[in-house]
Amino acid sequence: MTGQTDSVLTEAALDTALRELIGYSMKRATAMVTADAARVLEPMGLRITTFSALTVICNAPGVRQTELAAALGMERSNSVAVIDTLEKAHWITRERSARDRRAIALQPTTAGIMRQKQARLALLTHEDRMFAGLSQIERRELVKLLSRIRA
Amino acid sequence: MTGQTDSVLTEAALDTALRELIGYSMKRATAMVTADAARVLEPMGLRITTFSALTVICNAPGVRQTELAAALGMERSNSVAVIDTLEKAHWITRERSARDRRAIALQPTTAGIMRQKQARLALLTHEDRMFAGLSQIERRELVKLLSRIRA
DNA sequence: TGATATTTGTTATGCCGTATAACTATTATT
DNA sequence: AATAATAGTTATACGGCATAACAAATATCA
């Protein structure tokens, strides 16, 4: 006995009606990918947010917290805890800016740079597995289409 | 004075390095789209989750809570509050199944069906605005690419 | 048939991401 | 010099999501 036939539609993925909404497909697919990414990062002591922040800091040493938050599309206030985490792990340092003593310049440490490289490779490997069904061209096409969505 | 040149990379979107990760682009784009969808639904007393559940129930009347949760990729436990909300708004009813008294069949009310249709149209309209930069073919292409991502 | 396992809906709880308001120290404006 | 704006910070709250535990009902199988 397979059970469940209270419903009218005997089969056919129950969320078919939702699939006409692009946002729904995006959300489901993204949930899969990010959950996977989180799993990859976790053993390295990173979360998606902290990895993203670390990456920006490694690629733009001296960046300010406000710039960082804006780059990642997060609130300044929420970036504080993320940066705290990175600092406590000794992957970055906070340095008060000389010419604007309100601002703080974020600098990656050697350990931070190493950890970022390691995590980046792990993520690339994992994405390669996750997007194995898509060719390189299709992956680029996907990213390109996503980049053309505008609020 | 434009300010900020503590950083080395003078310009060039601070998150460029993250853009090599497809998941990052997916997450940012999805955040935009879902935030927008939430804004559309809010005046109708719906959130994305409740709208999704209502839609499934309207398209598969009699569906069980467990089936619903599975269809939406959420935990059974988390579906309870969502269904509570829909029930309190009188958009659905819970009916104990006769042949399995553990199970509950979810039925949409007339008001629920109307609200779903209204919300669906509002979302379609809004998606049309949000994906205006993509042709119909490109939108289908995007969804198709997303559907081919596998865990 | 009767003991045991499984399933359904449910409650409780906690974590993460996110949003807003308010505060301070500092800098910019006028 | 007075006022406004900005950078970082704290506190707080909400929504999404995950896990564990439980009662009631059903399924399994010795």
Tab-separated table of C-alpha atoms (C1' of nucleotides) in Angstrom:
chain	number	residue	atom	x	y	z
A	1	MET	CA	0.000	0.000	0.000
A	2	THR	CA	1.431	3.349	-1.032
A	3	GLY	CA	-1.301	5.106	0.916
A	4	GLN	CA	-2.124	8.776	0.402
A	5	THR	CA	-4.919	9.234	-2.053
A	6	ASP	CA	-7.099	11.653	-0.184
A	7	SER	CA	-6.037	14.286	-2.670
A	8	VAL	CA	-7.579	14.752	-6.073
A	9	LEU	CA	-4.417	15.051	-8.119
A	10	THR	CA	-3.235	11.489	-7.904
A	11	GLU	CA	0.366	12.192	-8.728
A	12	ALA	CA	2.447	15.000	-10.270
A	13	ALA	CA	4.729	16.827	-7.868
A	14	LEU	CA	2.502	18.707	-5.475
A	15	ASP	CA	4.322	21.964	-6.073
A	16	THR	CA	3.751	22.070	-9.820
A	17	ALA	CA	1.549	25.147	-9.535
A	18	LEU	CA	4.346	27.008	-7.772
A	19	ARG	CA	6.836	26.226	-10.505
A	20	GLU	CA	5.331	28.861	-12.752
A	21	LEU	CA	6.935	31.378	-10.422
A	22	ILE	CA	10.583	31.851	-11.233
A	23	GLY	CA	11.242	33.012	-7.698
A	24	TYR	CA	10.055	29.692	-6.340
A	25	SER	CA	12.493	27.727	-8.473
A	26	MET	CA	15.238	30.124	-7.535
A	27	LYS	CA	14.520	29.765	-3.856
A	28	ARG	CA	14.413	25.980	-3.902
A	29	ALA	CA	17.567	25.643	-5.968
A	30	THR	CA	19.410	28.196	-3.884
A	31	ALA	CA	18.391	26.461	-0.674
A	32	MET	CA	19.967	23.254	-1.969
A	33	VAL	CA	23.170	24.940	-3.034
A	34	THR	CA	23.650	27.033	0.069
A	35	ALA	CA	22.881	24.137	2.404
A	36	ASP	CA	25.578	22.221	0.605
A	37	ALA	CA	28.015	25.100	0.790
A	38	ALA	CA	27.348	25.448	4.506
A	39	ARG	CA	28.139	21.765	4.968
A	40	VAL	CA	31.449	22.224	3.154
A	41	LEU	CA	32.442	25.260	5.192
A	42	GLU	CA	31.381	24.007	8.576
A	43	PRO	CA	34.371	21.746	9.283
A	44	MET	CA	36.617	24.738	8.553
A	45	GLY	CA	34.879	26.841	11.160
A	46	LEU	CA	33.257	29.048	8.551
A	47	ARG	CA	29.698	29.874	7.638
A	48	ILE	CA	28.607	31.329	4.358
A	49	THR	CA	28.446	34.806	5.808
A	50	THR	CA	31.837	34.661	7.479
A	51	PHE	CA	33.425	33.120	4.403
A	52	SER	CA	31.969	35.876	2.226
A	53	ALA	CA	33.249	38.581	4.530
A	54	LEU	CA	36.668	36.972	4.764
A	55	THR	CA	36.876	36.745	1.002
A	56	VAL	CA	36.066	40.415	0.532
A	57	ILE	CA	38.631	41.390	3.146
A	58	CYS	CA	41.306	39.211	1.540
A	59	ASN	CA	40.627	40.729	-1.851
A	60	ALA	CA	40.357	44.288	-0.630
A	61	PRO	CA	42.574	44.604	2.430
A	62	GLY	CA	41.884	47.742	4.391
A	63	VAL	CA	38.213	47.741	3.488
A	64	ARG	CA	35.926	49.455	5.982
A	65	GLN	CA	33.140	47.695	7.776
A	66	THR	CA	30.470	49.783	6.114
A	67	GLU	CA	31.914	49.101	2.677
A	68	LEU	CA	32.059	45.419	3.473
A	69	ALA	CA	28.466	45.308	4.618
A	70	ALA	CA	27.305	47.191	1.530
A	71	ALA	CA	29.281	44.870	-0.744
A	72	LEU	CA	27.629	41.834	0.793
A	73	GLY	CA	24.191	43.405	0.899
A	74	MET	CA	23.926	43.181	4.650
A	75	GLU	CA	23.197	45.707	7.364
A	76	ARG	CA	26.129	47.415	9.015
A	77	SER	CA	24.796	46.313	12.363
A	78	ASN	CA	24.747	42.670	11.367
A	79	SER	CA	28.262	42.776	10.015
A	80	VAL	CA	29.643	43.443	13.469
A	81	ALA	CA	29.109	39.922	14.784
A	82	VAL	CA	30.494	38.436	11.586
A	83	ILE	CA	33.648	40.500	11.891
A	84	ASP	CA	33.881	39.688	15.589
A	85	THR	CA	33.916	36.014	14.673
A	86	LEU	CA	36.650	36.489	12.088
A	87	GLU	CA	38.697	38.563	14.486
A	88	LYS	CA	38.376	36.087	17.338
A	89	ALA	CA	39.540	33.334	14.997
A	90	HIS	CA	42.570	35.543	14.213
A	91	TRP	CA	41.777	35.571	10.517
A	92	ILE	CA	41.491	39.347	10.328
A	93	THR	CA	42.439	42.367	12.393
A	94	ARG	CA	40.621	45.624	13.046
A	95	GLU	CA	42.808	48.702	12.621
A	96	ARG	CA	41.491	52.138	13.369
A	97	SER	CA	42.012	54.353	10.329
A	98	ALA	CA	44.462	57.202	10.918
A	99	ARG	CA	42.785	59.805	8.774
A	100	ASP	CA	39.233	58.963	9.875
A	101	ARG	CA	39.235	57.733	13.412
A	102	ARG	CA	35.611	56.649	13.138
A	103	ALA	CA	36.439	54.095	10.494
A	104	ILE	CA	38.052	50.724	10.927
A	105	ALA	CA	40.216	49.132	8.273
A	106	LEU	CA	39.930	45.373	8.087
A	107	GLN	CA	43.119	43.466	7.329
A	108	PRO	CA	43.425	39.752	6.706
A	109	THR	CA	46.073	37.829	8.638
A	110	THR	CA	48.289	35.211	7.052
A	111	ALA	CA	46.161	32.528	8.647
A	112	GLY	CA	43.050	34.240	7.306
A	113	ILE	CA	44.410	34.320	3.787
A	114	MET	CA	45.302	30.646	3.979
A	115	ARG	CA	41.952	29.683	5.355
A	116	GLN	CA	40.160	31.664	2.669
A	117	LYS	CA	42.127	29.973	-0.098
A	118	GLN	CA	41.418	26.575	1.383
A	119	ALA	CA	37.711	27.264	1.771
A	120	ARG	CA	37.502	28.719	-1.717
A	121	LEU	CA	38.981	25.575	-3.226
A	122	ALA	CA	36.664	23.378	-1.215
A	123	LEU	CA	33.689	25.380	-2.431
A	124	LEU	CA	34.808	25.307	-6.048
A	125	THR	CA	35.220	21.557	-5.845
A	126	HIS	CA	31.842	21.180	-4.298
A	127	GLU	CA	30.161	23.435	-6.827
A	128	ASP	CA	31.752	21.398	-9.538
A	129	ARG	CA	30.002	18.372	-8.112
A	130	MET	CA	26.725	20.178	-7.574
A	131	PHE	CA	26.611	21.698	-11.046
A	132	ALA	CA	27.909	18.589	-12.733
A	133	GLY	CA	24.704	18.448	-14.749
A	134	LEU	CA	25.533	21.762	-16.381
A	135	SER	CA	28.330	22.428	-18.852
A	136	GLN	CA	30.729	25.288	-18.237
A	137	ILE	CA	28.871	27.312	-20.828
A	138	GLU	CA	25.573	26.632	-19.144
A	139	ARG	CA	26.977	27.636	-15.763
A	140	ARG	CA	28.142	30.920	-17.167
A	141	GLU	CA	24.788	31.339	-18.864
A	142	LEU	CA	23.037	30.770	-15.539
A	143	VAL	CA	25.126	33.374	-13.766
A	144	LYS	CA	24.614	35.800	-16.621
A	145	LEU	CA	20.856	35.393	-16.512
A	146	LEU	CA	20.867	35.875	-12.752
A	147	SER	CA	22.916	39.035	-13.093
A	148	ARG	CA	20.310	40.529	-15.396
A	149	ILE	CA	17.548	40.400	-12.802
A	150	ARG	CA	16.890	43.848	-11.470
A	151	ALA	CA	14.908	45.216	-8.573
B	1	MET	CA	36.575	63.968	-2.030
B	2	THR	CA	35.041	60.566	-2.571
B	3	GLY	CA	36.801	59.274	0.496
B	4	GLN	CA	37.525	55.592	1.048
B	5	THR	CA	40.864	54.650	-0.365
B	6	ASP	CA	42.262	52.704	2.506
B	7	SER	CA	41.756	49.634	0.371
B	8	VAL	CA	44.096	48.505	-2.333
B	9	LEU	CA	41.566	47.757	-5.034
B	10	THR	CA	40.490	51.260	-5.866
B	11	GLU	CA	37.237	50.315	-7.508
B	12	ALA	CA	35.574	47.179	-8.955
B	13	ALA	CA	32.666	45.843	-6.944
B	14	LEU	CA	34.103	44.557	-3.705
B	15	ASP	CA	32.416	41.194	-4.110
B	16	THR	CA	33.995	40.350	-7.451
B	17	ALA	CA	35.935	37.467	-5.966
B	18	LEU	CA	32.713	35.923	-4.685
B	19	ARG	CA	31.104	36.077	-8.105
B	20	GLU	CA	33.087	33.082	-9.257
B	21	LEU	CA	30.834	31.041	-6.993
B	22	ILE	CA	27.535	30.314	-8.672
B	23	GLY	CA	25.889	29.870	-5.286
B	24	TYR	CA	26.758	33.432	-4.360
B	25	SER	CA	25.061	34.847	-7.436
B	26	MET	CA	22.093	32.613	-6.827
B	27	LYS	CA	21.783	33.735	-3.244
B	28	ARG	CA	22.005	37.434	-4.016
B	29	ALA	CA	19.561	37.258	-6.901
B	30	THR	CA	17.130	35.118	-4.928
B	31	ALA	CA	17.288	37.494	-1.994
B	32	MET	CA	16.212	40.324	-4.290
B	33	VAL	CA	13.394	38.376	-5.831
B	34	THR	CA	12.007	36.938	-2.613
B	35	ALA	CA	12.195	40.259	-0.803
B	36	ASP	CA	10.161	41.697	-3.626
B	37	ALA	CA	7.682	38.848	-3.530
B	38	ALA	CA	7.296	39.270	0.214
B	39	ARG	CA	6.513	42.948	-0.308
B	40	VAL	CA	3.810	42.044	-2.817
B	41	LEU	CA	2.223	39.438	-0.567
B	42	GLU	CA	2.354	41.392	2.648
B	43	PRO	CA	-0.659	43.660	2.037
B	44	MET	CA	-2.699	40.525	1.340
B	45	GLY	CA	-1.823	39.042	4.703
B	46	LEU	CA	0.398	36.400	3.135
B	47	ARG	CA	4.041	35.511	3.436
B	48	ILE	CA	5.946	33.464	0.912
B	49	THR	CA	5.605	30.337	3.022
B	50	THR	CA	1.899	30.722	3.649
B	51	PHE	CA	1.254	31.549	0.010
B	52	SER	CA	3.165	28.477	-1.082
B	53	ALA	CA	1.222	26.245	1.285
B	54	LEU	CA	-2.088	27.777	0.247
B	55	THR	CA	-1.235	27.236	-3.395
B	56	VAL	CA	-0.443	23.573	-2.869
B	57	ILE	CA	-3.643	23.071	-0.907
B	58	CYS	CA	-5.717	24.804	-3.594
B	59	ASN	CA	-4.176	22.657	-6.297
B	60	ALA	CA	-4.371	19.413	-4.352
B	61	PRO	CA	-7.330	19.664	-1.999
B	62	GLY	CA	-7.283	17.003	0.666
B	63	VAL	CA	-3.498	16.945	0.827
B	64	ARG	CA	-2.035	15.836	4.140
B	65	GLN	CA	0.200	17.992	6.234
B	66	THR	CA	3.159	15.683	5.820
B	67	GLU	CA	2.728	15.626	2.061
B	68	LEU	CA	2.468	19.381	2.022
B	69	ALA	CA	5.611	19.822	4.049
B	70	ALA	CA	7.515	17.403	1.834
B	71	ALA	CA	6.304	19.157	-1.307
B	72	LEU	CA	7.552	22.486	-0.029
B	73	GLY	CA	10.793	21.064	1.320
B	74	MET	CA	10.039	22.054	4.864
B	75	GLU	CA	9.935	20.156	8.135
B	76	ARG	CA	6.609	18.739	9.256
B	77	SER	CA	7.017	20.528	12.529
B	78	ASN	CA	7.433	23.888	10.860
B	79	SER	CA	4.416	23.403	8.668
B	80	VAL	CA	2.120	23.406	11.665
B	81	ALA	CA	2.376	27.127	12.334
B	82	VAL	CA	1.951	27.898	8.651
B	83	ILE	CA	-1.215	25.838	8.494
B	84	ASP	CA	-2.420	27.384	11.727
B	85	THR	CA	-2.106	30.788	10.110
B	86	LEU	CA	-4.040	29.729	7.033
B	87	GLU	CA	-6.724	28.132	9.161
B	88	LYS	CA	-7.121	31.149	11.426
B	89	ALA	CA	-7.532	33.323	8.334
B	90	HIS	CA	-10.300	30.931	7.221
B	91	TRP	CA	-8.516	30.171	3.976
B	92	ILE	CA	-8.297	26.446	4.636
B	93	THR	CA	-9.841	23.858	6.937
B	94	ARG	CA	-8.383	20.860	8.703
B	95	GLU	CA	-10.458	17.710	8.324
B	96	ARG	CA	-9.494	14.525	10.087
B	97	SER	CA	-9.187	11.738	7.521
B	98	ALA	CA	-11.789	8.976	7.933
B	99	ARG	CA	-9.616	6.058	6.913
B	100	ASP	CA	-6.512	7.205	8.783
B	101	ARG	CA	-7.456	9.102	11.874
B	102	ARG	CA	-3.889	10.232	12.412
B	103	ALA	CA	-3.888	12.192	9.187
B	104	ILE	CA	-5.475	15.539	8.468
B	105	ALA	CA	-6.794	16.476	5.044
B	106	LEU	CA	-6.360	20.117	4.189
B	107	GLN	CA	-9.150	21.754	2.216
B	108	PRO	CA	-9.190	25.257	0.803
B	109	THR	CA	-12.200	27.449	1.502
B	110	THR	CA	-13.829	29.631	-1.128
B	111	ALA	CA	-12.129	32.643	0.412
B	112	GLY	CA	-8.841	30.780	0.341
B	113	ILE	CA	-9.175	29.958	-3.321
B	114	MET	CA	-9.981	33.555	-4.141
B	115	ARG	CA	-7.089	34.880	-2.121
B	116	GLN	CA	-4.702	32.440	-3.753
B	117	LYS	CA	-5.786	33.491	-7.235
B	118	GLN	CA	-5.412	37.138	-6.340
B	119	ALA	CA	-1.988	36.637	-4.818
B	120	ARG	CA	-0.857	34.522	-7.744
B	121	LEU	CA	-1.775	37.252	-10.202
B	122	ALA	CA	-0.036	39.879	-8.130
B	123	LEU	CA	3.100	37.753	-8.049
B	124	LEU	CA	3.016	37.068	-11.773
B	125	THR	CA	2.675	40.766	-12.449
B	126	HIS	CA	5.520	41.552	-10.167
B	127	GLU	CA	7.756	38.873	-11.604
B	128	ASP	CA	7.045	40.276	-15.005
B	129	ARG	CA	8.407	43.572	-13.805
B	130	MET	CA	11.356	42.021	-12.037
B	131	PHE	CA	12.378	39.831	-14.961
B	132	ALA	CA	11.682	42.500	-17.534
B	133	GLY	CA	15.308	42.320	-18.578
B	134	LEU	CA	14.858	38.717	-19.665
B	135	SER	CA	12.842	37.486	-22.617
B	136	GLN	CA	10.275	34.742	-22.116
B	137	ILE	CA	12.711	32.289	-23.631
B	138	GLU	CA	15.452	33.394	-21.278
B	139	ARG	CA	13.146	33.052	-18.293
B	140	ARG	CA	12.317	29.508	-19.259
B	141	GLU	CA	15.998	28.869	-19.849
B	142	LEU	CA	16.785	30.149	-16.366
B	143	VAL	CA	14.205	27.891	-14.741
B	144	LYS	CA	15.420	24.956	-16.794
B	145	LEU	CA	19.008	25.486	-15.737
B	146	LEU	CA	17.949	25.765	-12.111
B	147	SER	CA	15.999	22.544	-12.356
B	148	ARG	CA	19.077	20.700	-13.485
B	149	ILE	CA	21.030	21.422	-10.325
B	150	ARG	CA	21.221	18.327	-8.189
B	151	ALA	CA	22.264	17.639	-4.636
C	1	DT	C1'	-3.767	-11.972	18.260
C	2	DG	C1'	-0.625	-9.236	20.818
C	3	DA	C1'	3.848	-6.931	21.269
C	4	DT	C1'	6.579	-3.800	18.791
C	5	DA	C1'	7.692	-0.453	15.364
C	6	DT	C1'	6.307	3.252	12.491
C	7	DT	C1'	3.710	7.285	11.120
C	8	DT	C1'	1.029	11.777	11.850
C	9	DG	C1'	0.483	15.863	13.844
C	10	DT	C1'	2.190	18.564	17.461
C	11	DT	C1'	5.002	21.346	21.019
C	12	DA	C1'	9.225	23.133	22.618
C	13	DT	C1'	13.552	24.918	21.745
C	14	DG	C1'	17.531	26.881	19.610
C	15	DC	C1'	20.338	28.742	15.803
C	16	DC	C1'	21.070	31.695	11.872
C	17	DG	C1'	20.031	35.528	8.915
C	18	DT	C1'	17.966	39.741	8.765
C	19	DA	C1'	15.702	44.328	9.942
C	20	DT	C1'	15.154	48.515	12.932
C	21	DA	C1'	16.077	51.789	16.462
C	22	DA	C1'	19.047	54.038	19.386
C	23	DC	C1'	23.523	55.334	21.137
C	24	DT	C1'	28.854	57.198	21.018
C	25	DA	C1'	32.543	59.067	18.961
C	26	DT	C1'	34.185	61.337	15.178
C	27	DT	C1'	33.988	64.079	11.019
C	28	DA	C1'	31.543	67.254	7.697
C	29	DT	C1'	28.645	71.214	6.866
C	30	DT	C1'	27.278	75.844	7.069
D	1	DA	C1'	30.660	77.283	16.953
D	2	DA	C1'	26.396	74.876	16.229
D	3	DT	C1'	24.380	71.386	13.680
D	4	DA	C1'	24.162	67.517	10.698
D	5	DA	C1'	25.962	63.366	8.969
D	6	DT	C1'	28.743	59.128	9.263
D	7	DA	C1'	31.131	54.738	11.335
D	8	DG	C1'	30.812	51.363	14.398
D	9	DT	C1'	28.182	49.318	17.932
D	10	DT	C1'	24.420	47.303	21.039
D	11	DA	C1'	19.921	45.653	21.820
D	12	DT	C1'	16.008	43.594	20.170
D	13	DA	C1'	12.705	41.162	17.447
D	14	DC	C1'	11.046	38.340	13.688
D	15	DG	C1'	11.037	34.696	10.145
D	16	DG	C1'	13.050	30.457	8.374
D	17	DC	C1'	14.798	26.329	9.559
D	18	DA	C1'	16.457	22.159	12.235
D	19	DT	C1'	16.114	18.688	16.066
D	20	DA	C1'	14.168	16.210	19.825
D	21	DA	C1'	10.407	14.484	22.173
D	22	DC	C1'	5.591	13.169	22.744
D	23	DA	C1'	0.513	11.154	22.183
D	24	DA	C1'	-2.562	8.984	19.240
D	25	DA	C1'	-3.290	6.044	15.568
D	26	DT	C1'	-1.808	2.600	12.377
D	27	DA	C1'	1.314	-0.980	10.428
D	28	DT	C1'	4.235	-4.956	11.061
D	29	DC	C1'	5.263	-9.511	12.235
D	30	DA	C1'	6.457	-13.050	15.685
